[in-house]
Tab-separated table of C-alpha atoms and ligand atoms in Angstrom:
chain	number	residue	atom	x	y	z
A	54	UNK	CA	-227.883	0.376	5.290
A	55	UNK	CA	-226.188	1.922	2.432
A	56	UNK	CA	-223.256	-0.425	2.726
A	57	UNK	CA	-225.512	-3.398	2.906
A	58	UNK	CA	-227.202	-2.017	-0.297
A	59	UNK	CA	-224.078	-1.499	-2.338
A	60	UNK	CA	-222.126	-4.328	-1.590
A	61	UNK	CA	-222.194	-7.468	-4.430
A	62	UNK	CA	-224.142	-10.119	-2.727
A	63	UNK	CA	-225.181	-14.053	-3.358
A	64	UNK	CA	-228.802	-15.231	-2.722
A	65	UNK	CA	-228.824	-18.744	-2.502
A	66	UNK	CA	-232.262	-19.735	-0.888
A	67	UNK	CA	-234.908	-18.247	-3.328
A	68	UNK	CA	-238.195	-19.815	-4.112
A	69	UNK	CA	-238.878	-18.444	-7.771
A	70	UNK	CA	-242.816	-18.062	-7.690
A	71	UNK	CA	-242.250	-16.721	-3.763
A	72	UNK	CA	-240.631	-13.949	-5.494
A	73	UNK	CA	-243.166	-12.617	-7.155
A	74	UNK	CA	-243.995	-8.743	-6.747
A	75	UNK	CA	-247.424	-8.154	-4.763
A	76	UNK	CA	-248.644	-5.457	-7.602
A	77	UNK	CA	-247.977	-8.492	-10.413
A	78	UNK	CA	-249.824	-11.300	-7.855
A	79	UNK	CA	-252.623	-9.053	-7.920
A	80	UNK	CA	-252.869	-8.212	-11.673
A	81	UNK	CA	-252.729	-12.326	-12.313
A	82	UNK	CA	-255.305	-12.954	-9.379
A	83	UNK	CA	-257.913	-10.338	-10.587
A	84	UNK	CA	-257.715	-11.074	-13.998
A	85	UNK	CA	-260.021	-13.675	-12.711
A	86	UNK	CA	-261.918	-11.320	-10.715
A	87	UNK	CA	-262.444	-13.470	-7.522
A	88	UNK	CA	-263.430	-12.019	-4.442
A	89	UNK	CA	-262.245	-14.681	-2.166
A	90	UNK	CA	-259.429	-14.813	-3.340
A	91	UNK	CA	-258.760	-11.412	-3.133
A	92	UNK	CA	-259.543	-11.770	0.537
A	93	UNK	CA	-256.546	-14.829	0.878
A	94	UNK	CA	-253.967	-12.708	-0.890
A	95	UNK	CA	-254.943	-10.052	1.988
A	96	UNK	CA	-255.009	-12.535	5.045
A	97	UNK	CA	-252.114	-11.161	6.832
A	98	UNK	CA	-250.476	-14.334	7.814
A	99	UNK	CA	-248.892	-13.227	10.831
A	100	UNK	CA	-250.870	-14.515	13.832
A	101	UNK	CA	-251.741	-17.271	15.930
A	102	UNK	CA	-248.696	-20.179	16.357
A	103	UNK	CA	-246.330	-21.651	14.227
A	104	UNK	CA	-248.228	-24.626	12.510
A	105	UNK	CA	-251.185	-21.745	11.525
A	106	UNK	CA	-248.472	-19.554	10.143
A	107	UNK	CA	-247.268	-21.957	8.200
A	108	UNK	CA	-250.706	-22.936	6.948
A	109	UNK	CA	-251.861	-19.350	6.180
A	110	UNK	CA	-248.349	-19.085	3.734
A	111	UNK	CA	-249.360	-22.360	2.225
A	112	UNK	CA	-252.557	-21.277	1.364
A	113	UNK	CA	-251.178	-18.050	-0.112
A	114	UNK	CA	-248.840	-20.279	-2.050
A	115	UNK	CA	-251.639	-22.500	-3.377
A	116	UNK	CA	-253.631	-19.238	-4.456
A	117	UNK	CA	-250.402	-17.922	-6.087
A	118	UNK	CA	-249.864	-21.535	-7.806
A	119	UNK	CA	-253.783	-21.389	-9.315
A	120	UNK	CA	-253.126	-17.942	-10.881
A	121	UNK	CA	-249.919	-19.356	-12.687
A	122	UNK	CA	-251.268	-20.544	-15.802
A	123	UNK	CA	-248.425	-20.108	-18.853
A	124	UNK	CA	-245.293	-19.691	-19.581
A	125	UNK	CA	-245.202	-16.133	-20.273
A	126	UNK	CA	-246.589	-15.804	-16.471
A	127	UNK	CA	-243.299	-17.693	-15.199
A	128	UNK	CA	-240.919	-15.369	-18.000
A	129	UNK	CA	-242.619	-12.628	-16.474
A	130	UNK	CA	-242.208	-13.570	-12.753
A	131	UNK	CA	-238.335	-14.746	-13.529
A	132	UNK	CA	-237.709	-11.260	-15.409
A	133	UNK	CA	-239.149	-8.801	-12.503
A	134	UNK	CA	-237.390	-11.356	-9.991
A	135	UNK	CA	-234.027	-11.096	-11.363
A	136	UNK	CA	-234.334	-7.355	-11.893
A	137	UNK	CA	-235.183	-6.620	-8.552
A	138	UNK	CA	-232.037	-8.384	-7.781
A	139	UNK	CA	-229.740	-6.843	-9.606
A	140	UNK	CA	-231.846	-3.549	-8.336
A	141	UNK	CA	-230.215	-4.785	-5.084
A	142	UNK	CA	-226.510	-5.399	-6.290
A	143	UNK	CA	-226.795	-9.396	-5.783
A	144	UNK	CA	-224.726	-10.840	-8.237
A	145	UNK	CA	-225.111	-14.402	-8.014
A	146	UNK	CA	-228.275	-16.538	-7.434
A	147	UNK	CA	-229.713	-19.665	-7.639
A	148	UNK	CA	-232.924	-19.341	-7.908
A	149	UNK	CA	-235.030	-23.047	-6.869
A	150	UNK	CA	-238.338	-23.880	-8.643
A	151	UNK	CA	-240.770	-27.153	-8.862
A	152	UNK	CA	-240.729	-27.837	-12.405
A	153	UNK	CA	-244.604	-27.848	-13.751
A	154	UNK	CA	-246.454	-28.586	-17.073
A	155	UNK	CA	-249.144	-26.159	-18.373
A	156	UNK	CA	-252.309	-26.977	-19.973
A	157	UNK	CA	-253.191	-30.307	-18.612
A	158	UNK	CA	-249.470	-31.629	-19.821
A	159	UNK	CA	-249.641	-30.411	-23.440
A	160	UNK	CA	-246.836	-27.524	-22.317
A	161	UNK	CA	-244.303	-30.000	-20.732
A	162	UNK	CA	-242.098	-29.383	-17.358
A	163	UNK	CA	-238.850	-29.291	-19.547
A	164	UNK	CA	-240.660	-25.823	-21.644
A	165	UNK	CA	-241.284	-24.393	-18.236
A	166	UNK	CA	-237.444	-24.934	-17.737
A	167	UNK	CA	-236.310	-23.895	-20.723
A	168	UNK	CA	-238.638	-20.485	-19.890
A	169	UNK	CA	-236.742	-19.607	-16.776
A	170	UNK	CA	-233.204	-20.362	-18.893
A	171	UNK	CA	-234.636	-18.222	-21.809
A	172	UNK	CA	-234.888	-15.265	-19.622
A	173	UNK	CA	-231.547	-16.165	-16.696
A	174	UNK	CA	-229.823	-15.844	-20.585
A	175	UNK	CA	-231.451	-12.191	-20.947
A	176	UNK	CA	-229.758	-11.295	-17.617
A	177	UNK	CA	-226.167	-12.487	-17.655
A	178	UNK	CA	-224.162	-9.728	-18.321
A	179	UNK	CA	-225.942	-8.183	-14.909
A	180	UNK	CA	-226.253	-10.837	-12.861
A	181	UNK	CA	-225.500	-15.102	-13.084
A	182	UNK	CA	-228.087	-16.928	-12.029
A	183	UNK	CA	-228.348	-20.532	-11.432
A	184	UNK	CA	-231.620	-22.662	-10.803
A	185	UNK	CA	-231.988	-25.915	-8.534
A	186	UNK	CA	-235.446	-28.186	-8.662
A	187	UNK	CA	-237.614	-28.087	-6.372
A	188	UNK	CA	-239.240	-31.361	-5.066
A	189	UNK	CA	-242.336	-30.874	-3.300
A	190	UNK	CA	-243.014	-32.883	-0.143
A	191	UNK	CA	-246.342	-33.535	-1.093
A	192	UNK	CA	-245.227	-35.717	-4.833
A	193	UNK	CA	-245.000	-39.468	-5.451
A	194	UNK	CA	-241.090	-40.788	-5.616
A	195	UNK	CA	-241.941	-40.710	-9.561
A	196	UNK	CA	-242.672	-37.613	-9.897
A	197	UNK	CA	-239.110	-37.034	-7.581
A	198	UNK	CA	-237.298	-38.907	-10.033
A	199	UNK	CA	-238.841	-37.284	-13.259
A	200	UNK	CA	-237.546	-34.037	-11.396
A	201	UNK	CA	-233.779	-35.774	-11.657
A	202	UNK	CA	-233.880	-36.429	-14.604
A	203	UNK	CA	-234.546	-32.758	-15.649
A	204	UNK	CA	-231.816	-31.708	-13.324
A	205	UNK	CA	-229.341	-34.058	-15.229
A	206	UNK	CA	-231.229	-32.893	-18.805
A	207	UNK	CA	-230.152	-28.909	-17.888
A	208	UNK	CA	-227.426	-29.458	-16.243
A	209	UNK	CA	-225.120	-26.320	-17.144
A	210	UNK	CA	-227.808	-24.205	-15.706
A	211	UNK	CA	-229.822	-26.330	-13.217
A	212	UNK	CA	-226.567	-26.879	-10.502
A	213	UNK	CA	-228.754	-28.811	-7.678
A	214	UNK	CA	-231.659	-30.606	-6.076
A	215	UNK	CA	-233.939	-29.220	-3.238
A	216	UNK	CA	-236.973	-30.577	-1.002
A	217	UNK	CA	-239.616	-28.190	-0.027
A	218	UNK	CA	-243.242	-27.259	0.210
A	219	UNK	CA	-245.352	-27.917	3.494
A	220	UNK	CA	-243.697	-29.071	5.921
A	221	UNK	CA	-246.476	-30.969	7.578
A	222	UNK	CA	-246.129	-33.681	5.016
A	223	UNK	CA	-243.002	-35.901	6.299
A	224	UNK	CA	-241.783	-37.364	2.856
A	225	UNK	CA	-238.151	-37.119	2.869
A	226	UNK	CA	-237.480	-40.699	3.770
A	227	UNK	CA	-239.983	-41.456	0.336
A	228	UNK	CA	-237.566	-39.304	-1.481
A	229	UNK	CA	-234.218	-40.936	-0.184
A	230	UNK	CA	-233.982	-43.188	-3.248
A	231	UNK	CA	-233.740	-39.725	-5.502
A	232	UNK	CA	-231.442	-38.014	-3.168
A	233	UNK	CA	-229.042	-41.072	-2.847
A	234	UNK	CA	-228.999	-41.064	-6.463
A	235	UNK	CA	-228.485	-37.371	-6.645
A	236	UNK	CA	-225.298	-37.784	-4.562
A	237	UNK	CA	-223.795	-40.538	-6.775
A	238	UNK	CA	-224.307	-38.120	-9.566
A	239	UNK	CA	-222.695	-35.234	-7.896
A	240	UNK	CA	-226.094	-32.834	-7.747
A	241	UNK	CA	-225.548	-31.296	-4.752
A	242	UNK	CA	-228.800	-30.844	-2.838
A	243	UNK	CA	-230.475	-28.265	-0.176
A	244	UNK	CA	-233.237	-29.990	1.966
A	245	UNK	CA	-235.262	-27.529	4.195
A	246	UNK	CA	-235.196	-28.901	7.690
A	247	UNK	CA	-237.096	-28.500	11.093
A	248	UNK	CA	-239.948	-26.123	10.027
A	249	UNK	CA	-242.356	-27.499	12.717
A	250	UNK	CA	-241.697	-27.306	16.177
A	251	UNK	CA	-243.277	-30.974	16.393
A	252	UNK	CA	-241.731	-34.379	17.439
A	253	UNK	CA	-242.438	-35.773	13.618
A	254	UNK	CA	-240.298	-33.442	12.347
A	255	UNK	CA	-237.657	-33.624	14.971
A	256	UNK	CA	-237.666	-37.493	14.312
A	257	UNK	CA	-237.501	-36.421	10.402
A	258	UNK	CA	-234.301	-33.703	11.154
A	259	UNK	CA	-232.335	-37.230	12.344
A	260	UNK	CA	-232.967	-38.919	8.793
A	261	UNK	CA	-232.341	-35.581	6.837
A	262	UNK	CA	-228.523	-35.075	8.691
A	263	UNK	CA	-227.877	-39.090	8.262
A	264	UNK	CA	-227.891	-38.031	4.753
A	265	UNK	CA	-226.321	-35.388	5.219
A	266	UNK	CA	-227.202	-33.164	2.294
A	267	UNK	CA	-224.628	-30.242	0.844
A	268	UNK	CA	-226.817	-27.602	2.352
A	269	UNK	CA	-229.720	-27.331	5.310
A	270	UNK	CA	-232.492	-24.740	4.737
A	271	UNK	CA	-233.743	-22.996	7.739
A	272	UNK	CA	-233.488	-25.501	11.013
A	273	UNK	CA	-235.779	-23.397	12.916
A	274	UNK	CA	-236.526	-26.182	15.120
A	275	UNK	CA	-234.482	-29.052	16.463
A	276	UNK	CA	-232.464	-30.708	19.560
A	277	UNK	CA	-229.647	-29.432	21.218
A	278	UNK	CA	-227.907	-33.845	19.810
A	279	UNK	CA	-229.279	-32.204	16.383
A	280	UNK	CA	-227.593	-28.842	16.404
A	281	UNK	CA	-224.374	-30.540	17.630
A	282	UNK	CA	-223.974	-32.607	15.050
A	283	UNK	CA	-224.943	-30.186	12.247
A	284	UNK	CA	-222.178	-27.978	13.832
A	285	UNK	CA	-219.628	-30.746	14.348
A	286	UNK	CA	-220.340	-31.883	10.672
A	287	UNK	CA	-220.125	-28.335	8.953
A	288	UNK	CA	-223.672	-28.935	7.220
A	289	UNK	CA	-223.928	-25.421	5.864
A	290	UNK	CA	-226.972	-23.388	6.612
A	291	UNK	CA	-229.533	-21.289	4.771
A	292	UNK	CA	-231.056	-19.004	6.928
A	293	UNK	CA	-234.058	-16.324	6.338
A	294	UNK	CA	-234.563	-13.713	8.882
A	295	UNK	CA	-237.720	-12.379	7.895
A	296	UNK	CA	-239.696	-15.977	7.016
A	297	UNK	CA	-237.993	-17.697	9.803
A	298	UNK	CA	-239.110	-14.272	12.338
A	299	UNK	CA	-242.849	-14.784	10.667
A	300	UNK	CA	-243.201	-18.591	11.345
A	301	UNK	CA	-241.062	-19.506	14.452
A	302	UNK	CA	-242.988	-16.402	15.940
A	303	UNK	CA	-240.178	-14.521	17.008
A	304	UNK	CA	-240.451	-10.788	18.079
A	305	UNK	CA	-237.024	-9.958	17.980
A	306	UNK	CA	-234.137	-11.286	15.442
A	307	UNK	CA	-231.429	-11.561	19.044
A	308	UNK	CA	-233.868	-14.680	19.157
A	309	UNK	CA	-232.570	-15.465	15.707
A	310	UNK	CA	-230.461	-19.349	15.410
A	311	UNK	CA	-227.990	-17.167	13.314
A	312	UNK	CA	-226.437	-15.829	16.435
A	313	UNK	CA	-225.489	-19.181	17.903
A	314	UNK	CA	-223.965	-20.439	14.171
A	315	UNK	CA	-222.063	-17.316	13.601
A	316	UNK	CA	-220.502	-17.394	17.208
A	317	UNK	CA	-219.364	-20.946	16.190
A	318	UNK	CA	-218.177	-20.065	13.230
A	319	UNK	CA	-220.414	-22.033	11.059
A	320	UNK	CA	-221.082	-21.907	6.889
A	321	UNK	CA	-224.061	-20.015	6.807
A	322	UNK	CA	-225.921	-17.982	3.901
A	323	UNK	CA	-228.442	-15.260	4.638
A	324	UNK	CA	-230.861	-15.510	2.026
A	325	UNK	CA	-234.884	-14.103	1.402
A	326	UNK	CA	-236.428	-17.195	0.973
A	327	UNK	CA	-240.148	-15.615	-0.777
A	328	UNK	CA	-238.650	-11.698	-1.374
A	329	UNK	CA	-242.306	-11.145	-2.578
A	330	UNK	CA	-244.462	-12.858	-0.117
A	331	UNK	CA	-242.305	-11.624	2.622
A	332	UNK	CA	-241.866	-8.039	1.333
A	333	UNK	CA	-238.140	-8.277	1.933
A	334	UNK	CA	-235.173	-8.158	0.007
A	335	UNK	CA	-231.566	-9.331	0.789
A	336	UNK	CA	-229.689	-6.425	1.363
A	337	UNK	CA	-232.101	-5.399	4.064
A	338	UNK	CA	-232.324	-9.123	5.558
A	339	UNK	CA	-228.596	-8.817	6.028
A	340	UNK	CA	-228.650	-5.095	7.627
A	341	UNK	CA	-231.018	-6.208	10.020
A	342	UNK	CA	-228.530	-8.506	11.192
A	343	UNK	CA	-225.702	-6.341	11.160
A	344	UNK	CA	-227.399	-4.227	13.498
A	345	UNK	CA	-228.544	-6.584	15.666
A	346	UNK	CA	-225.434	-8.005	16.179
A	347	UNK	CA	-223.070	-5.074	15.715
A	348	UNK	CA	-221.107	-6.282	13.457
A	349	UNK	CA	-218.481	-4.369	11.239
A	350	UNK	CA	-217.589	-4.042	8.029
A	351	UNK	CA	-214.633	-6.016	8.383
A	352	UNK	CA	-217.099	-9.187	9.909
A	353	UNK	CA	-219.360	-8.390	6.979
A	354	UNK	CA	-216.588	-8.825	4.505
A	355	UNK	CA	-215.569	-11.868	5.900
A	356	UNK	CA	-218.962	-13.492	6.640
A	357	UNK	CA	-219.657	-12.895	2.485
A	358	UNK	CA	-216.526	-14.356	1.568
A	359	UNK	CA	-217.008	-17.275	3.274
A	360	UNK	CA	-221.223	-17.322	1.530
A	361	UNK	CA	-218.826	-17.950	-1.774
A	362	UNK	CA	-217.794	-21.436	-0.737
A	363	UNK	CA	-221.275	-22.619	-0.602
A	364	UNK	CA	-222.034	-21.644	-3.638
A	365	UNK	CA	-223.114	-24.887	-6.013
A	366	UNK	CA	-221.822	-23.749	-9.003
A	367	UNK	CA	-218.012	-24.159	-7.900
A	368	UNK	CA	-216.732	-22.734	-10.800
A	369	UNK	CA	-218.864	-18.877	-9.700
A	370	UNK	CA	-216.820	-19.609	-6.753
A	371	UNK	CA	-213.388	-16.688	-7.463
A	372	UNK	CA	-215.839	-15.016	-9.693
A	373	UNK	CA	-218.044	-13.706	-6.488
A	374	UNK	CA	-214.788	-13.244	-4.616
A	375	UNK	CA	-213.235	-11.213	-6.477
A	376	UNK	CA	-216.148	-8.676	-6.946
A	377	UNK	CA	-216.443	-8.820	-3.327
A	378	UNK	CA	-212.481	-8.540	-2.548
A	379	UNK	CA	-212.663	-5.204	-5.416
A	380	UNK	CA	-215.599	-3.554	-3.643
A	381	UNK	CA	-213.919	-3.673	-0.153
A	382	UNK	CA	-210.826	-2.439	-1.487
A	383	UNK	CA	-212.331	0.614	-2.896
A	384	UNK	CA	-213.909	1.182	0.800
B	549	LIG	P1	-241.986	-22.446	-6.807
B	549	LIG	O1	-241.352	-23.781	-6.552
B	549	LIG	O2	-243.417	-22.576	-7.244
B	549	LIG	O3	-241.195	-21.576	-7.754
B	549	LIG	O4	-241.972	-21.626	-5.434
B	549	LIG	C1	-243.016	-21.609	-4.502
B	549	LIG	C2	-243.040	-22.898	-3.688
B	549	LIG	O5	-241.869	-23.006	-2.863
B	549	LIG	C3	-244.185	-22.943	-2.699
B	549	LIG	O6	-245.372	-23.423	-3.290
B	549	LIG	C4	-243.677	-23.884	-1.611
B	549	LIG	O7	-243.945	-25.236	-1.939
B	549	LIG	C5	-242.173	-23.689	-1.650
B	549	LIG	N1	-241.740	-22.836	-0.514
B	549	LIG	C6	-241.562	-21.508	-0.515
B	549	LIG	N2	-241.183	-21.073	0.709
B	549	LIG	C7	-241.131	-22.148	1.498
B	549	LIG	C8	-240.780	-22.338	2.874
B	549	LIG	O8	-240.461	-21.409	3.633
B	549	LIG	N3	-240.818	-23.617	3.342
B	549	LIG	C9	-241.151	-24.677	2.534
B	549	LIG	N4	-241.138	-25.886	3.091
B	549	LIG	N5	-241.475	-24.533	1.238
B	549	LIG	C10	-241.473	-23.282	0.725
């Protein structure tokens, strides 16, 4: 556990507001003083099947998107996020947010970027972050491109393009026209894939590989044609232990996909996904592996070094390496 602790790590599937700490969700949320939704942030959201799962984290992710209000609530959640990083010796991350306005649109989506910069600048010297744009599944394909164009806009900080938010909500063939442009712009892109264990989102995993974004987030769920070609066509993977355990309702990480990718070698990244929702952090996401699987510090070594490559910010690329190459020579 130590050793997963101490060695310099990369986080590259991490949902900035999912971060949050419980003790700070709680001081936003009662600042309002709202029973009920007291109650929500207490629903344990760990029962009944997949599709309620997932609905009981959305509605926790609603709540914590109502307590939001200001920017100095997204400096705050962006400081204690990348602190509690560097608390666990990562030392690269891209952090992925949907860009929002404040105050009915008076505070702009480009200030609540230029927030999260603000504070990534505070941090440098201890850890480099990077930040990706979220689009949510549930916006209009103007609202998708409004989110390019702020990717292009920050561009030395903002390294890539993502699709997210409830899964229920099949939108990524609305959202083609954004990612085809991302491509032709050379934003690489991360597009979470098969969350549902339904045939919609099977059908939807088929348009999502056609495209065949830079990197795949999560792929709980899809067909043994699916996971063929995703292997055959080195799509890396993101994958999160503790948020895939909670909502493919798993008992037992040997049940974990990441067993079947590692034995064939694949790119994968083991990443947190909501560290503060989840009450996980990466170092322990990647012991629990580790142990699972048995491997050794040699395996561990390698499986990090090959995390680098997927990194979107090619040029963090030797940087990560050789922290990771100097730690396991002092070993
Ligand atoms: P934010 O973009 O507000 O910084 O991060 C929180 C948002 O990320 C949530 O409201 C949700 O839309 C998205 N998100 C976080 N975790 C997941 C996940 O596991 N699956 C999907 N599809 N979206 C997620």
């Amino acid at each position: 556990r130590y050793f997963c602790q101490s060695i310099p790590k990369i986080e590259l599937h991490a949902h900035l507001n999912g971060c949050i700490r419980s003790s700070t969700f709680r001081q936003l949320l009662t600042s309002s003083d709202d029973q009920i939704r007291l109650d929500t942030l207490d629903k344990n959201f760990s029962s009944g099947d997949t599709h309620s799962r997932m609905a009981n984290v959305f509605e926790k992710f609603a709540l914590l998107r109502s307590c939001v209000t200001n920017l100095d609530d997204i400096r705050r959640i962006t400081r204690e996020t990348l602190e509690d990083f560097i608390d666990d010796n990562v030392m690269y991350v891209e952090l992925r947010t949907r860009p929002r306005s404040f105050d009915n649109g008076k505070i702009p989506s480009s200030n609540y970027i230029e927030a999260i910069i603000e504070i990534i600048k505070e941090y440098e010297e201890k850890i480099c972050s990077r930040l990706i744009l979220s689009i949510d599944r549930t916006q209009t394909l103007e609202q998708a491109m409004e989110t390019l164009k702020l990717a292009e806009k920050y561009r030395t900080y903002v390294v890539g393009l993502d699709l997210s938010g409830d899964p229920n909500i099949k939108s990524f063939e609305r959202f083609l026209p954004v990612f085809n442009l991302a491509k032709d712009r050379n934003l690489s892109t991360t597009i979470h894939i098969g969350e549902l264990p339904d045939e919609e989102c099977l059908n939807e995993n088929n348009l999502i590989i056609n495209y065949k974004p830079t990197r795949l987030g999560h792929f709980n769920f899809r067909t043994n044609e699916q996971e063929q070609r995703v292997i055959k066509e080195k799509i890396p993977l993101e994958l999160c232990p503790t948020s895939n355990l909670l909502t493919m309702k798993l008992t037992n990480l040997t049940e974990h996909h990441f067993n079947l990718f590692y034995k064939n070698k694949h790119p994968l990244a083991i990443c947190t996904d909501d560290s503060g929702l989840m009450n996980c952090c990466l170092s322990s996401e990647i012991f629990d592996l580790v142990q699972t699987f048995n491997l050794t510090k040699q395996e561990i070594y390698d499986f990090m070094l090959q995390t680098c490559n997927l990194i979107f910010d090619k040029n963090m690329i030797d940087f990560c390496q050789k922290k990771l190459k100097d730690f396991f020579l002092k070993q």
